[in-house]
Coordinates of C-alpha atoms in Angstrom, one line a residue:
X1 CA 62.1 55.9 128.5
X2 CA 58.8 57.7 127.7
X3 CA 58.7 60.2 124.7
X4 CA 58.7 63.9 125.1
X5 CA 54.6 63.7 123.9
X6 CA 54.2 61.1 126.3
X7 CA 55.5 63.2 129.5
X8 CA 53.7 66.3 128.8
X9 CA 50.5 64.5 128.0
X10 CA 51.1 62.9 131.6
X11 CA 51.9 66.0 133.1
X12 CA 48.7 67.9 131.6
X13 CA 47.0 65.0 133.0
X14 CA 48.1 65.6 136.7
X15 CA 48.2 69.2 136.4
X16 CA 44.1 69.1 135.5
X17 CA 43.6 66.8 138.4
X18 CA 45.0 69.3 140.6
X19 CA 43.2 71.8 140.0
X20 CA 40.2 70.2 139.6
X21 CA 40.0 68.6 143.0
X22 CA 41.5 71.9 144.6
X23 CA 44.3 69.6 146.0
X24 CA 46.8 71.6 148.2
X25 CA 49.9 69.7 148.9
X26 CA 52.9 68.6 146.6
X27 CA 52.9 65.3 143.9
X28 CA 55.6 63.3 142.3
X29 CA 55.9 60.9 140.2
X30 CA 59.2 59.2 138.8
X31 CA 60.0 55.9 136.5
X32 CA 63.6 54.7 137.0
X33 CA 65.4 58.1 136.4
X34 CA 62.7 60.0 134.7
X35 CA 60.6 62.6 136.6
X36 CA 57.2 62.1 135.3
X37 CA 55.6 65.1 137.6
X38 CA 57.7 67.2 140.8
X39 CA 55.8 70.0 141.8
X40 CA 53.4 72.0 144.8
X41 CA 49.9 72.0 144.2
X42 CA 47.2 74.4 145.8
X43 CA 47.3 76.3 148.5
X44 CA 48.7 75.7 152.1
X45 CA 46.4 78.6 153.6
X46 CA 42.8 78.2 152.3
X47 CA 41.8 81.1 154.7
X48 CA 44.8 83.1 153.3
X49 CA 45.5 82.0 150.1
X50 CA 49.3 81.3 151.4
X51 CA 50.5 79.1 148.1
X52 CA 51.6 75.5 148.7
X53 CA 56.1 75.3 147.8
X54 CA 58.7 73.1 148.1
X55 CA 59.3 73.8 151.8
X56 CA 55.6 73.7 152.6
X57 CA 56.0 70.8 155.9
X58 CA 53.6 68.4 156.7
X59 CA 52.7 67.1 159.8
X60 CA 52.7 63.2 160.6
X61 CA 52.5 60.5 163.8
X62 CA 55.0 58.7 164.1
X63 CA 52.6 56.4 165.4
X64 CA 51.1 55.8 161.9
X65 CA 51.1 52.1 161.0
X66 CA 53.3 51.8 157.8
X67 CA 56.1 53.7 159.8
X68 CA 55.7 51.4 163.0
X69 CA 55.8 48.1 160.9
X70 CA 59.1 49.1 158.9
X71 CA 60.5 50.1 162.7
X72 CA 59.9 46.7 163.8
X73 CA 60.7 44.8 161.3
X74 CA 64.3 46.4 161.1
X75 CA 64.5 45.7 164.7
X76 CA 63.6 42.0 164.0
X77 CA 66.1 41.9 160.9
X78 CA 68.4 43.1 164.1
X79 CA 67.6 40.1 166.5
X80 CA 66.7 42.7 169.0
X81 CA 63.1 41.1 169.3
X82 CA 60.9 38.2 166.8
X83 CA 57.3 38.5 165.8
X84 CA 56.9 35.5 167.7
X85 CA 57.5 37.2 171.3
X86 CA 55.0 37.4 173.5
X87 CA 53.8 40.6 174.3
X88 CA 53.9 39.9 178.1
X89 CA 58.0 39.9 177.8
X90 CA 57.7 43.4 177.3
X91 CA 54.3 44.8 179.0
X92 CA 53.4 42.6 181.4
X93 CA 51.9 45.0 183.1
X94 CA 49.2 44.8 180.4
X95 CA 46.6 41.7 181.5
X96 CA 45.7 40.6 178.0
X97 CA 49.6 40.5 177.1
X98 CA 49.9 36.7 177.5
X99 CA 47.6 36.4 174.9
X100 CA 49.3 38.2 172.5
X101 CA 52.3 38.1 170.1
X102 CA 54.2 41.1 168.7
X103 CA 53.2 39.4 165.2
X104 CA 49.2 39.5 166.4
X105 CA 49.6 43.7 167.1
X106 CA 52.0 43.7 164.0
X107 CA 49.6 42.3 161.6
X108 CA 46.7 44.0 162.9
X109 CA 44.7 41.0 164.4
X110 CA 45.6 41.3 168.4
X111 CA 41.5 41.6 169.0
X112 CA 43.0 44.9 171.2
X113 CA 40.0 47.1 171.8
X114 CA 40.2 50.6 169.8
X115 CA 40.7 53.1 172.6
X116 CA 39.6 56.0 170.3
X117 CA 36.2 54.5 168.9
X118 CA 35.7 52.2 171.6
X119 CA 36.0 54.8 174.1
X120 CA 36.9 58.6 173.5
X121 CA 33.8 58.4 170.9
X122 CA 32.2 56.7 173.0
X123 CA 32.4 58.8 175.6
X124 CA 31.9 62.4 173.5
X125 CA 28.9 60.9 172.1
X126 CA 27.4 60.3 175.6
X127 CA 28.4 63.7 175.9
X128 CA 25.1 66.2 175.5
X129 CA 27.2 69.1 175.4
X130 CA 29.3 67.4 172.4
X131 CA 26.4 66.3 170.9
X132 CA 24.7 69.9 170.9
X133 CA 27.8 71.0 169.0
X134 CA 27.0 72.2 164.8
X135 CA 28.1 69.0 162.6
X136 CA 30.8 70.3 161.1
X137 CA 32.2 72.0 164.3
X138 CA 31.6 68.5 166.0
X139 CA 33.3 66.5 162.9
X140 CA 36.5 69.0 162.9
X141 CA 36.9 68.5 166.7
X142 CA 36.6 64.4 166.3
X143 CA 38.8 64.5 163.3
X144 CA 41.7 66.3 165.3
X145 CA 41.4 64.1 167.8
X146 CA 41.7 61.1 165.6
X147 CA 45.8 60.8 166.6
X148 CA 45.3 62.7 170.0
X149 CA 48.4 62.5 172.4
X150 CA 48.1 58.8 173.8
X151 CA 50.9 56.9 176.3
X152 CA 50.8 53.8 177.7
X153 CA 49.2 54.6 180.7
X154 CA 46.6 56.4 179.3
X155 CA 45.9 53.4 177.6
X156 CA 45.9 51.0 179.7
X157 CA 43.9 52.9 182.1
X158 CA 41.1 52.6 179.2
X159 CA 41.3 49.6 178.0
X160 CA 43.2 47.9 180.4
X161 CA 40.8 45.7 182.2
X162 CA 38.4 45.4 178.9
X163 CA 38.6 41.9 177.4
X164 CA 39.5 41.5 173.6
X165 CA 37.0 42.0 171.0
X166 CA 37.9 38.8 169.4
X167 CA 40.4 35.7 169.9
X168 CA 44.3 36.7 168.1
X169 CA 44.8 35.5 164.8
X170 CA 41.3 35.2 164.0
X171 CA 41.1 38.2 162.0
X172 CA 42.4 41.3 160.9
X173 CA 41.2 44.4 162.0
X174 CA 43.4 46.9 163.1
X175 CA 43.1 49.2 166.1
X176 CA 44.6 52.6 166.9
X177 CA 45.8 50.8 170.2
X178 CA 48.0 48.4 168.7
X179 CA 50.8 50.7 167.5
X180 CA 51.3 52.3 170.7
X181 CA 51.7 48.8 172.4
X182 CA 54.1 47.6 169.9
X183 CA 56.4 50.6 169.7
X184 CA 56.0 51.3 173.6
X185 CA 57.9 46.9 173.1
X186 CA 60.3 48.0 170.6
X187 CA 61.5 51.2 173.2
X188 CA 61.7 49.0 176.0
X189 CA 63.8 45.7 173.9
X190 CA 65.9 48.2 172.0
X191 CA 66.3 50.4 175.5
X192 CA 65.5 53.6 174.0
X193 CA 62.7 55.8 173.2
X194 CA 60.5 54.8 170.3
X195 CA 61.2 58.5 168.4
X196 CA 65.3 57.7 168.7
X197 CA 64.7 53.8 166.9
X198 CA 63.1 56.0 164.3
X199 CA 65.9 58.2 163.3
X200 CA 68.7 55.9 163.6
X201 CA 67.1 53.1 162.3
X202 CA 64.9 54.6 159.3
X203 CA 65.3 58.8 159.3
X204 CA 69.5 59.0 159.4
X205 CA 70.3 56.4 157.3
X206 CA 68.1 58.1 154.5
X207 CA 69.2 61.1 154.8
X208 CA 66.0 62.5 156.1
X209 CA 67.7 65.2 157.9
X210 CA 64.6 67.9 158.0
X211 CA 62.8 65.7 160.1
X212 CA 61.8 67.4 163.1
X213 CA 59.9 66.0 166.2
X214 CA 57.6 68.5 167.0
X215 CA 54.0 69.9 166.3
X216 CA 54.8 72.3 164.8
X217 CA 55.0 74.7 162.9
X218 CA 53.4 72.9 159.9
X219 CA 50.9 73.9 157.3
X220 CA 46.9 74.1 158.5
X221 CA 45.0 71.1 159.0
X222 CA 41.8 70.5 156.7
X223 CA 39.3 67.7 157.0
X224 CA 36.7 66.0 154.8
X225 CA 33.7 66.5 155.8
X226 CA 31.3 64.4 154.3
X227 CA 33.9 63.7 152.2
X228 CA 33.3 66.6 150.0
X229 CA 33.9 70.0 152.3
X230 CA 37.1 71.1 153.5
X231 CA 36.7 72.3 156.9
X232 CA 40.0 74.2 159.0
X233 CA 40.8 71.4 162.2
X234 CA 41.3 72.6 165.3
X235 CA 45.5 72.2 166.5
X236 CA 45.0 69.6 169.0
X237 CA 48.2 68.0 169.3
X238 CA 49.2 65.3 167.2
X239 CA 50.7 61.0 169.1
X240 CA 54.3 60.8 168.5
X241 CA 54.5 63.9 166.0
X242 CA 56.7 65.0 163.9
X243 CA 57.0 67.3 160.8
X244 CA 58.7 66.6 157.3
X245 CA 58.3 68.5 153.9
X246 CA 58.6 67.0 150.7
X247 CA 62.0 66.4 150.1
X248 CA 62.1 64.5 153.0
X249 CA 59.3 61.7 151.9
X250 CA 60.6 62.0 148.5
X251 CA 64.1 60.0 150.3
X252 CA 61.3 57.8 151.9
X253 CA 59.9 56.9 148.5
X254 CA 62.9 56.3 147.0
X255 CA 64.4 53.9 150.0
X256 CA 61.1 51.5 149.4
X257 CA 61.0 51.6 145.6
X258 CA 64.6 50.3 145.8
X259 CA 64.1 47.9 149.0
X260 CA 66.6 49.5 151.2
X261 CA 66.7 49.1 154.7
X262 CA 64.9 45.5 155.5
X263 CA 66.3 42.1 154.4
X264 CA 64.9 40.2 151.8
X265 CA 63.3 38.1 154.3
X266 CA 62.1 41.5 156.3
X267 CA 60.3 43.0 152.9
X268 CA 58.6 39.4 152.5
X269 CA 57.1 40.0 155.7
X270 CA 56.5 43.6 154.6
X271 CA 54.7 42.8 151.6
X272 CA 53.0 40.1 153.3
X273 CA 48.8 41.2 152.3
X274 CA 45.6 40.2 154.1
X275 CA 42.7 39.3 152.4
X276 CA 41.8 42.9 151.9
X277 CA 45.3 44.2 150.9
X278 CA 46.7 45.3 154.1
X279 CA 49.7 44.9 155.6
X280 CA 52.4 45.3 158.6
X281 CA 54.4 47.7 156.2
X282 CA 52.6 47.7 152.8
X283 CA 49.5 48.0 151.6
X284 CA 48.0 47.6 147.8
X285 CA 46.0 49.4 145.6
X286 CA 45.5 48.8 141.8
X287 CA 48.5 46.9 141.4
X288 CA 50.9 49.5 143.4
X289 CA 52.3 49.0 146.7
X290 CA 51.2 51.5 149.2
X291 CA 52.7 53.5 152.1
X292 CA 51.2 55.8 154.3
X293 CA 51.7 58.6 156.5
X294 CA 49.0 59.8 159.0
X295 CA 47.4 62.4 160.9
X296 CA 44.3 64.5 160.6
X297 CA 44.0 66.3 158.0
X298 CA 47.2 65.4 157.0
X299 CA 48.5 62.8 154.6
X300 CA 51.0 61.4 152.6
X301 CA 50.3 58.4 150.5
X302 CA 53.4 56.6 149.0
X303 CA 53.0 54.2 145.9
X304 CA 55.5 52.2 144.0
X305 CA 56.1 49.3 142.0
X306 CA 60.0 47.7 142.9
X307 CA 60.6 45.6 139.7
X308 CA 59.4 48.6 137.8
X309 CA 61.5 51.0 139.2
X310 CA 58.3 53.1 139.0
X311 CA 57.2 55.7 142.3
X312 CA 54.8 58.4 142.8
X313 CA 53.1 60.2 145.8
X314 CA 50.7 62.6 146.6
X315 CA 51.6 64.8 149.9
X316 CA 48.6 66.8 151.8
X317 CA 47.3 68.6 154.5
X318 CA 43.4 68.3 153.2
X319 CA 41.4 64.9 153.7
X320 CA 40.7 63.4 150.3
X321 CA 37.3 64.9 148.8
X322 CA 35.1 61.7 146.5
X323 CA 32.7 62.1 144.6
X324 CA 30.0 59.8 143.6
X325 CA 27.8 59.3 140.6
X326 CA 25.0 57.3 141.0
X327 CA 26.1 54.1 139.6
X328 CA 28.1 53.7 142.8
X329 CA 31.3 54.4 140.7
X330 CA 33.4 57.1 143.2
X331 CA 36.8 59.1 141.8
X332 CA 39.0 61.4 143.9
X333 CA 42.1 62.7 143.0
X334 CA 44.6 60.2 144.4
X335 CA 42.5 57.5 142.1
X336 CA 43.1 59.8 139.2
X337 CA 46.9 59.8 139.7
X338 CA 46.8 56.2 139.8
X339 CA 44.5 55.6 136.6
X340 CA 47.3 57.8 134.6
X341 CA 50.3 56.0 136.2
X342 CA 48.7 52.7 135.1
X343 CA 47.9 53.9 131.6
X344 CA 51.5 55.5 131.0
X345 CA 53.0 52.4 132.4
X346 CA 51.4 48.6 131.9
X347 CA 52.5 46.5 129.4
X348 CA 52.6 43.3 129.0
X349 CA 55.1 41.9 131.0
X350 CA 53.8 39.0 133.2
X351 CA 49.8 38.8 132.2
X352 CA 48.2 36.0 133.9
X353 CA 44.4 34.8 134.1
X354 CA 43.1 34.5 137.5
X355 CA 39.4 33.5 139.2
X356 CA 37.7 36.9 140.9
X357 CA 37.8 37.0 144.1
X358 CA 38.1 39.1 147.3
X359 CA 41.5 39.8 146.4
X360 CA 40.9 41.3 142.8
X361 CA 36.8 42.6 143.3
X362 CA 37.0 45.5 144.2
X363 CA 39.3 47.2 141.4
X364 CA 38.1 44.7 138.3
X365 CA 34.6 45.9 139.2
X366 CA 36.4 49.4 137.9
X367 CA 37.1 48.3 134.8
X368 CA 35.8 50.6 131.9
X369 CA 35.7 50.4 128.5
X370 CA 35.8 53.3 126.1
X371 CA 32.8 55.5 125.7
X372 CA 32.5 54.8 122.1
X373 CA 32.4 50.5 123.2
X374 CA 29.2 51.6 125.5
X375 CA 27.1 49.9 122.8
X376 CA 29.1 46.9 122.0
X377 CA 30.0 45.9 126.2
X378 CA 28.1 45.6 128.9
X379 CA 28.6 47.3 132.3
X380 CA 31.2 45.1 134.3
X381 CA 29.2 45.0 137.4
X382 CA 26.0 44.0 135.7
X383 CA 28.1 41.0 133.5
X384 CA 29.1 39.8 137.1
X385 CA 26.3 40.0 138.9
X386 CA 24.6 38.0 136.1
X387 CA 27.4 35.5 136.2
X388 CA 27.2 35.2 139.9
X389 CA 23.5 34.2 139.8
X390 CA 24.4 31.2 137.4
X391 CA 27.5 30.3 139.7
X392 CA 27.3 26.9 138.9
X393 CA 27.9 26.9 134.7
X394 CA 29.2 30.8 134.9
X395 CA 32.9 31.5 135.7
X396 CA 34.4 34.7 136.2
X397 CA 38.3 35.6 135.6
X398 CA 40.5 38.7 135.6
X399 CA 43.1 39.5 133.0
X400 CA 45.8 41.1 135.2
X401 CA 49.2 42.3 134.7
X402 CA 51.0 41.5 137.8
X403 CA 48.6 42.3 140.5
X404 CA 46.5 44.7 138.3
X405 CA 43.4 44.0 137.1
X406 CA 42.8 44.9 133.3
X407 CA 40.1 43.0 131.4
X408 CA 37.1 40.6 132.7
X409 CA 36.2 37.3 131.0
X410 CA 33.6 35.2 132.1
X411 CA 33.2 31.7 130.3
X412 CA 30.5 29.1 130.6
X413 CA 30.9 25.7 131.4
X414 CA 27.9 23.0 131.6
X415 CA 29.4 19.8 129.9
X416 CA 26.5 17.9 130.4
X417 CA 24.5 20.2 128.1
X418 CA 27.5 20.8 126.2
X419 CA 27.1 24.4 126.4
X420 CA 30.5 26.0 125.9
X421 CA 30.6 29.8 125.5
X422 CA 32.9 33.0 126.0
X423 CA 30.1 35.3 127.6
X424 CA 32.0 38.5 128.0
X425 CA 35.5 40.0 126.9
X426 CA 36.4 43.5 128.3
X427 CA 39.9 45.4 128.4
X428 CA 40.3 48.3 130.5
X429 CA 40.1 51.5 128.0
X430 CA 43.7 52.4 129.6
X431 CA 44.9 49.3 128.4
X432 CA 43.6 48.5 124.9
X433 CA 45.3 47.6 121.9
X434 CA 48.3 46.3 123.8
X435 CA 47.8 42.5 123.2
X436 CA 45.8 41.6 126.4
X437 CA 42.9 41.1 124.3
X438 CA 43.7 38.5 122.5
X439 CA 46.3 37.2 125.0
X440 CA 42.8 36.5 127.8
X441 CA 40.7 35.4 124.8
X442 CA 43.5 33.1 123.5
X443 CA 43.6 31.8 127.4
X444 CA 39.7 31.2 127.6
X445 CA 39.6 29.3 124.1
X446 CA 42.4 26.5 125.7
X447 CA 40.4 26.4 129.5
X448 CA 37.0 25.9 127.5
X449 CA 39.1 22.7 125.3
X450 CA 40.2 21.6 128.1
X451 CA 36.9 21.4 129.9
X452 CA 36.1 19.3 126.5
X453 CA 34.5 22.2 124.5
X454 CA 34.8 20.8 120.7
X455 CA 33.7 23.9 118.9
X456 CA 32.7 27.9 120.7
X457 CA 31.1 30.2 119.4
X458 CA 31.3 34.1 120.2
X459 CA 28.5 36.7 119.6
X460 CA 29.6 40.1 118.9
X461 CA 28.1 43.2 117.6
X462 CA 28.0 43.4 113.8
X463 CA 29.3 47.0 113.9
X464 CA 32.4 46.0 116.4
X465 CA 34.7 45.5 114.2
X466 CA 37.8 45.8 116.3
X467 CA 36.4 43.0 118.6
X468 CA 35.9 40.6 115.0
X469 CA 39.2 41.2 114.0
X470 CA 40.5 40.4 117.2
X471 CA 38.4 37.1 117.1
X472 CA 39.4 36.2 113.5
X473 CA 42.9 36.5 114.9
X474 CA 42.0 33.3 116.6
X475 CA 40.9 31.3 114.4
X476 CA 37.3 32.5 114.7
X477 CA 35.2 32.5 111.7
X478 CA 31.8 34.0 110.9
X479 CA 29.0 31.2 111.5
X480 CA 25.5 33.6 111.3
X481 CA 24.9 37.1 110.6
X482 CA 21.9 39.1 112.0
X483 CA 21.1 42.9 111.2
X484 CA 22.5 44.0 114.4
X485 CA 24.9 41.4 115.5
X486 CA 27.0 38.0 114.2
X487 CA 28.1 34.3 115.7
X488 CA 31.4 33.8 115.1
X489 CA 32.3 30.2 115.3
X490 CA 35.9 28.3 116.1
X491 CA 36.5 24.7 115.6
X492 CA 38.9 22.6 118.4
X493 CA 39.2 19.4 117.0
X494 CA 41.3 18.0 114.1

């Protein structure tokens, strides 16, 4: 249970990103039973100022990926159809269908051509007229057309004859034309419409009951453009729509963080990640499971971490604005939220040392130290992309707690020189003085022994005296002292 200091701190923290993104929508964060942060954000109405509330709705495919996985997979858990099937048991009317399984359009590696950017786009952008059209006017037209009303034969009267764009299985890659196939074969072995398996199977049983498949009447649709405007879309209508408001998605939310509805074996397959941290059901980001709901403009991005008991979401009808600085480091709101969560929240609980990799890149090369340690650590991209040059006697690993990355340590290893040395420690400023310091050094120390490392030694800046004290800790003593900087020596034999 967090402290009273410790939840208004958190809620300050959310507040200020709010308002300084200009996010319109609602966010909510909770940890077991506490509510960290439940409240609207913004306004609904940018051209009339019309305030974001508690009944704002939102407006969502049905079609949107996490939504169709968790559909299927509860048919599955049913025995009404297997991710093994093949595709042509249920469309055979589709040429490429013997090729595929309902696991291949599940996963997102079916090779099925893209019908919106592999022809709508294609086909607007032929298009003079289109092309003619002001930028933004052209990007707010695209954008609404991003989850355009799409059936099966409007498909497969586009992509019908086309080949695949790759063999199945070979990749993952997903395509806006795979969730209509595979709920157009859930419909058709469940023998009713796709929108129905949805409410009984996911909507009822939640008690989502202000669900509503329609189009409307929803708040406004905003776009990105650039990535940093906010530009009205047009009200093109929305694949498989339907409209929720908060308290709806706040069921949602709860239903994952507590694994209802699939089977222990259907949430393994849920959870199941590719190599860039996508799945049928879940994604993952920063350590947190992810689930999302889509449409343009729209959005509603659903994180939580089970054995935690720990959930929060942000809800929106405004694409996500990023900024940039020009050390390539970006920041938008929803990474805000997720910095704070992480701060409030990790621990050490099940810390682990792992290799970098393409699983773990992407958020370790986040990592920040305080601005205060600027002096004492390097930057965490540079330390890498030094180590990566010396691949061969330079080893990079992540500190992470669960699947969260929160310190870098990169060793070297030559035993034929007999050079043995801890290169570079660095915790995450979120995550400092909570023992993962000395638990990663204390970690590097035994893998350098046991690569036969008889004594290390450590250099650290004379004025870091945090960094010493954690080094003396282990048994670390100083071996030379320069005006700027020390050696600090350790001994592994005897």
């Amino acid at each position: 249970m967090l402290s009273e200091q410790q939840s208004n701190e958190f809620r300050k923290t959310i507040a200020a990103a709010a308002e300084r993104w200009q996010t319109s929508g609602y966010i909510f964060a909770k940890w077991e039973e506490q509510i960290l942060f439940d409240a609207p954000c913004g306004v609904a109405d940018r051209e009339t100022g019309m305030p974001v509330t508690s009944d704002t709705r939102y407006c969502f495919s049905g079609l949107s990926r996490s939504l169709v996985g968790l559909c299927f997979l509860l048919l599955c858990d049913r025995k009404i159809l297997s991710p093994e099937d093949s595709l042509s048991q249920y469309i055979p009317e589709y040429c490429q269908a013997e090729r595929l399984t309902l696991r291949h359009l599940m996963e997102g590696t079916s090779g099925v051509p893209n019908y919106f950017s592999g022809f709508q786009m294609l086909t607007l952008h032929a298009d003079p007229k289109h092309e003619a059209l002001p930028e933004r006017e052209r990007f707010a037209l695209e954008s609404a057309m991003l989850w355009g009303q799409m059936d099966l034969p409007g498909l497969l009267a586009l992509i019908g004859k086309t080949p695949l764009d790759f063999e199945p299985g070979l990749k993952p890659e997903f395509s806006l034309s795979e969730p209509i196939l595979l709920a157009e074969a859930m419909s058709r072995a469940a023998g009713k419409p796709y929108t129905r398996l949805l409410i009984e199977l996911i909507f009822s049983p939640l008690g989502m009951d202000g669900i509503r498949f329609e189009n409307g009447p929803a708040a406004p649709r905003y776009g990105a453009f650039r990535q940093k405007e906010l530009i009205r879309l047009p009200e093109i209508p929305i694949n498989c729509a339907f409209t929720a408001d908060a308290v709806d998605i706040k069921k949602l939310m709860d239903a994952l963080c507590a694994r209802k509805l699939l089977s222990e074996q259907g949430w393994s397959q849920a959870e199941k990640l590719d190599e860039y941290g996508n799945g049928p059901v879940c994604g993952q980001t920063d350590g947190f499971f992810t689930f999302g709901l889509d449409a343009p403009g729209n959005g509603a991005c659903l994180y939580f971490d089970q054995q935690l008991g720990l959930q929060f979401c942000h809800i929106t009808n405004a694409g996500i604005v990023i900024k940039c600085d020009t050390s390539g480091n970006y920041d938008h709101l929803r990474k805000q939220m997720r910095e704070a969560v992480s701060a409030l929240t990790t621990y050490p609980r099940c810390p682990h040392v792992v290799p970098y990799g393409n699983k773990n890149w992407l958020e370790t090369c986040d990592l920040r130290v305080r601005e205060d340690q600027t002096d004492f650590v390097g930057d965490v991209r540079t330390d890498i992309a030094h180590a990566m040059a010396f691949i061969n006697t330079f080893k990079v690993y992540v500190m992470q707690e669960g699947d969260r990355p929160v310190g870098l340590l990169i060793l070297e290893i030559d035993p034929q020189k007999g050079n043995f040395w801890i290169d570079t420690v660095l915790i995450d400023r979120r995550y400092q003085g909570r023992g993962y310091g000395k638990l990663m050094v204390g970690w590097g120390v035994e893998e350098l022994k046991r690569q036969g490392a008889k004594q290390l030694m450590i250099g650290v800046n004379r004025f870091n005296i945090p960094a010493q004290r954690l080094y003396a800790s282990l048994g670390f003593q100083p071996a030379e002292v320069f005006a700027g900087g020390m050696m600090m020596r350790i001994d592994l034999e005897g």
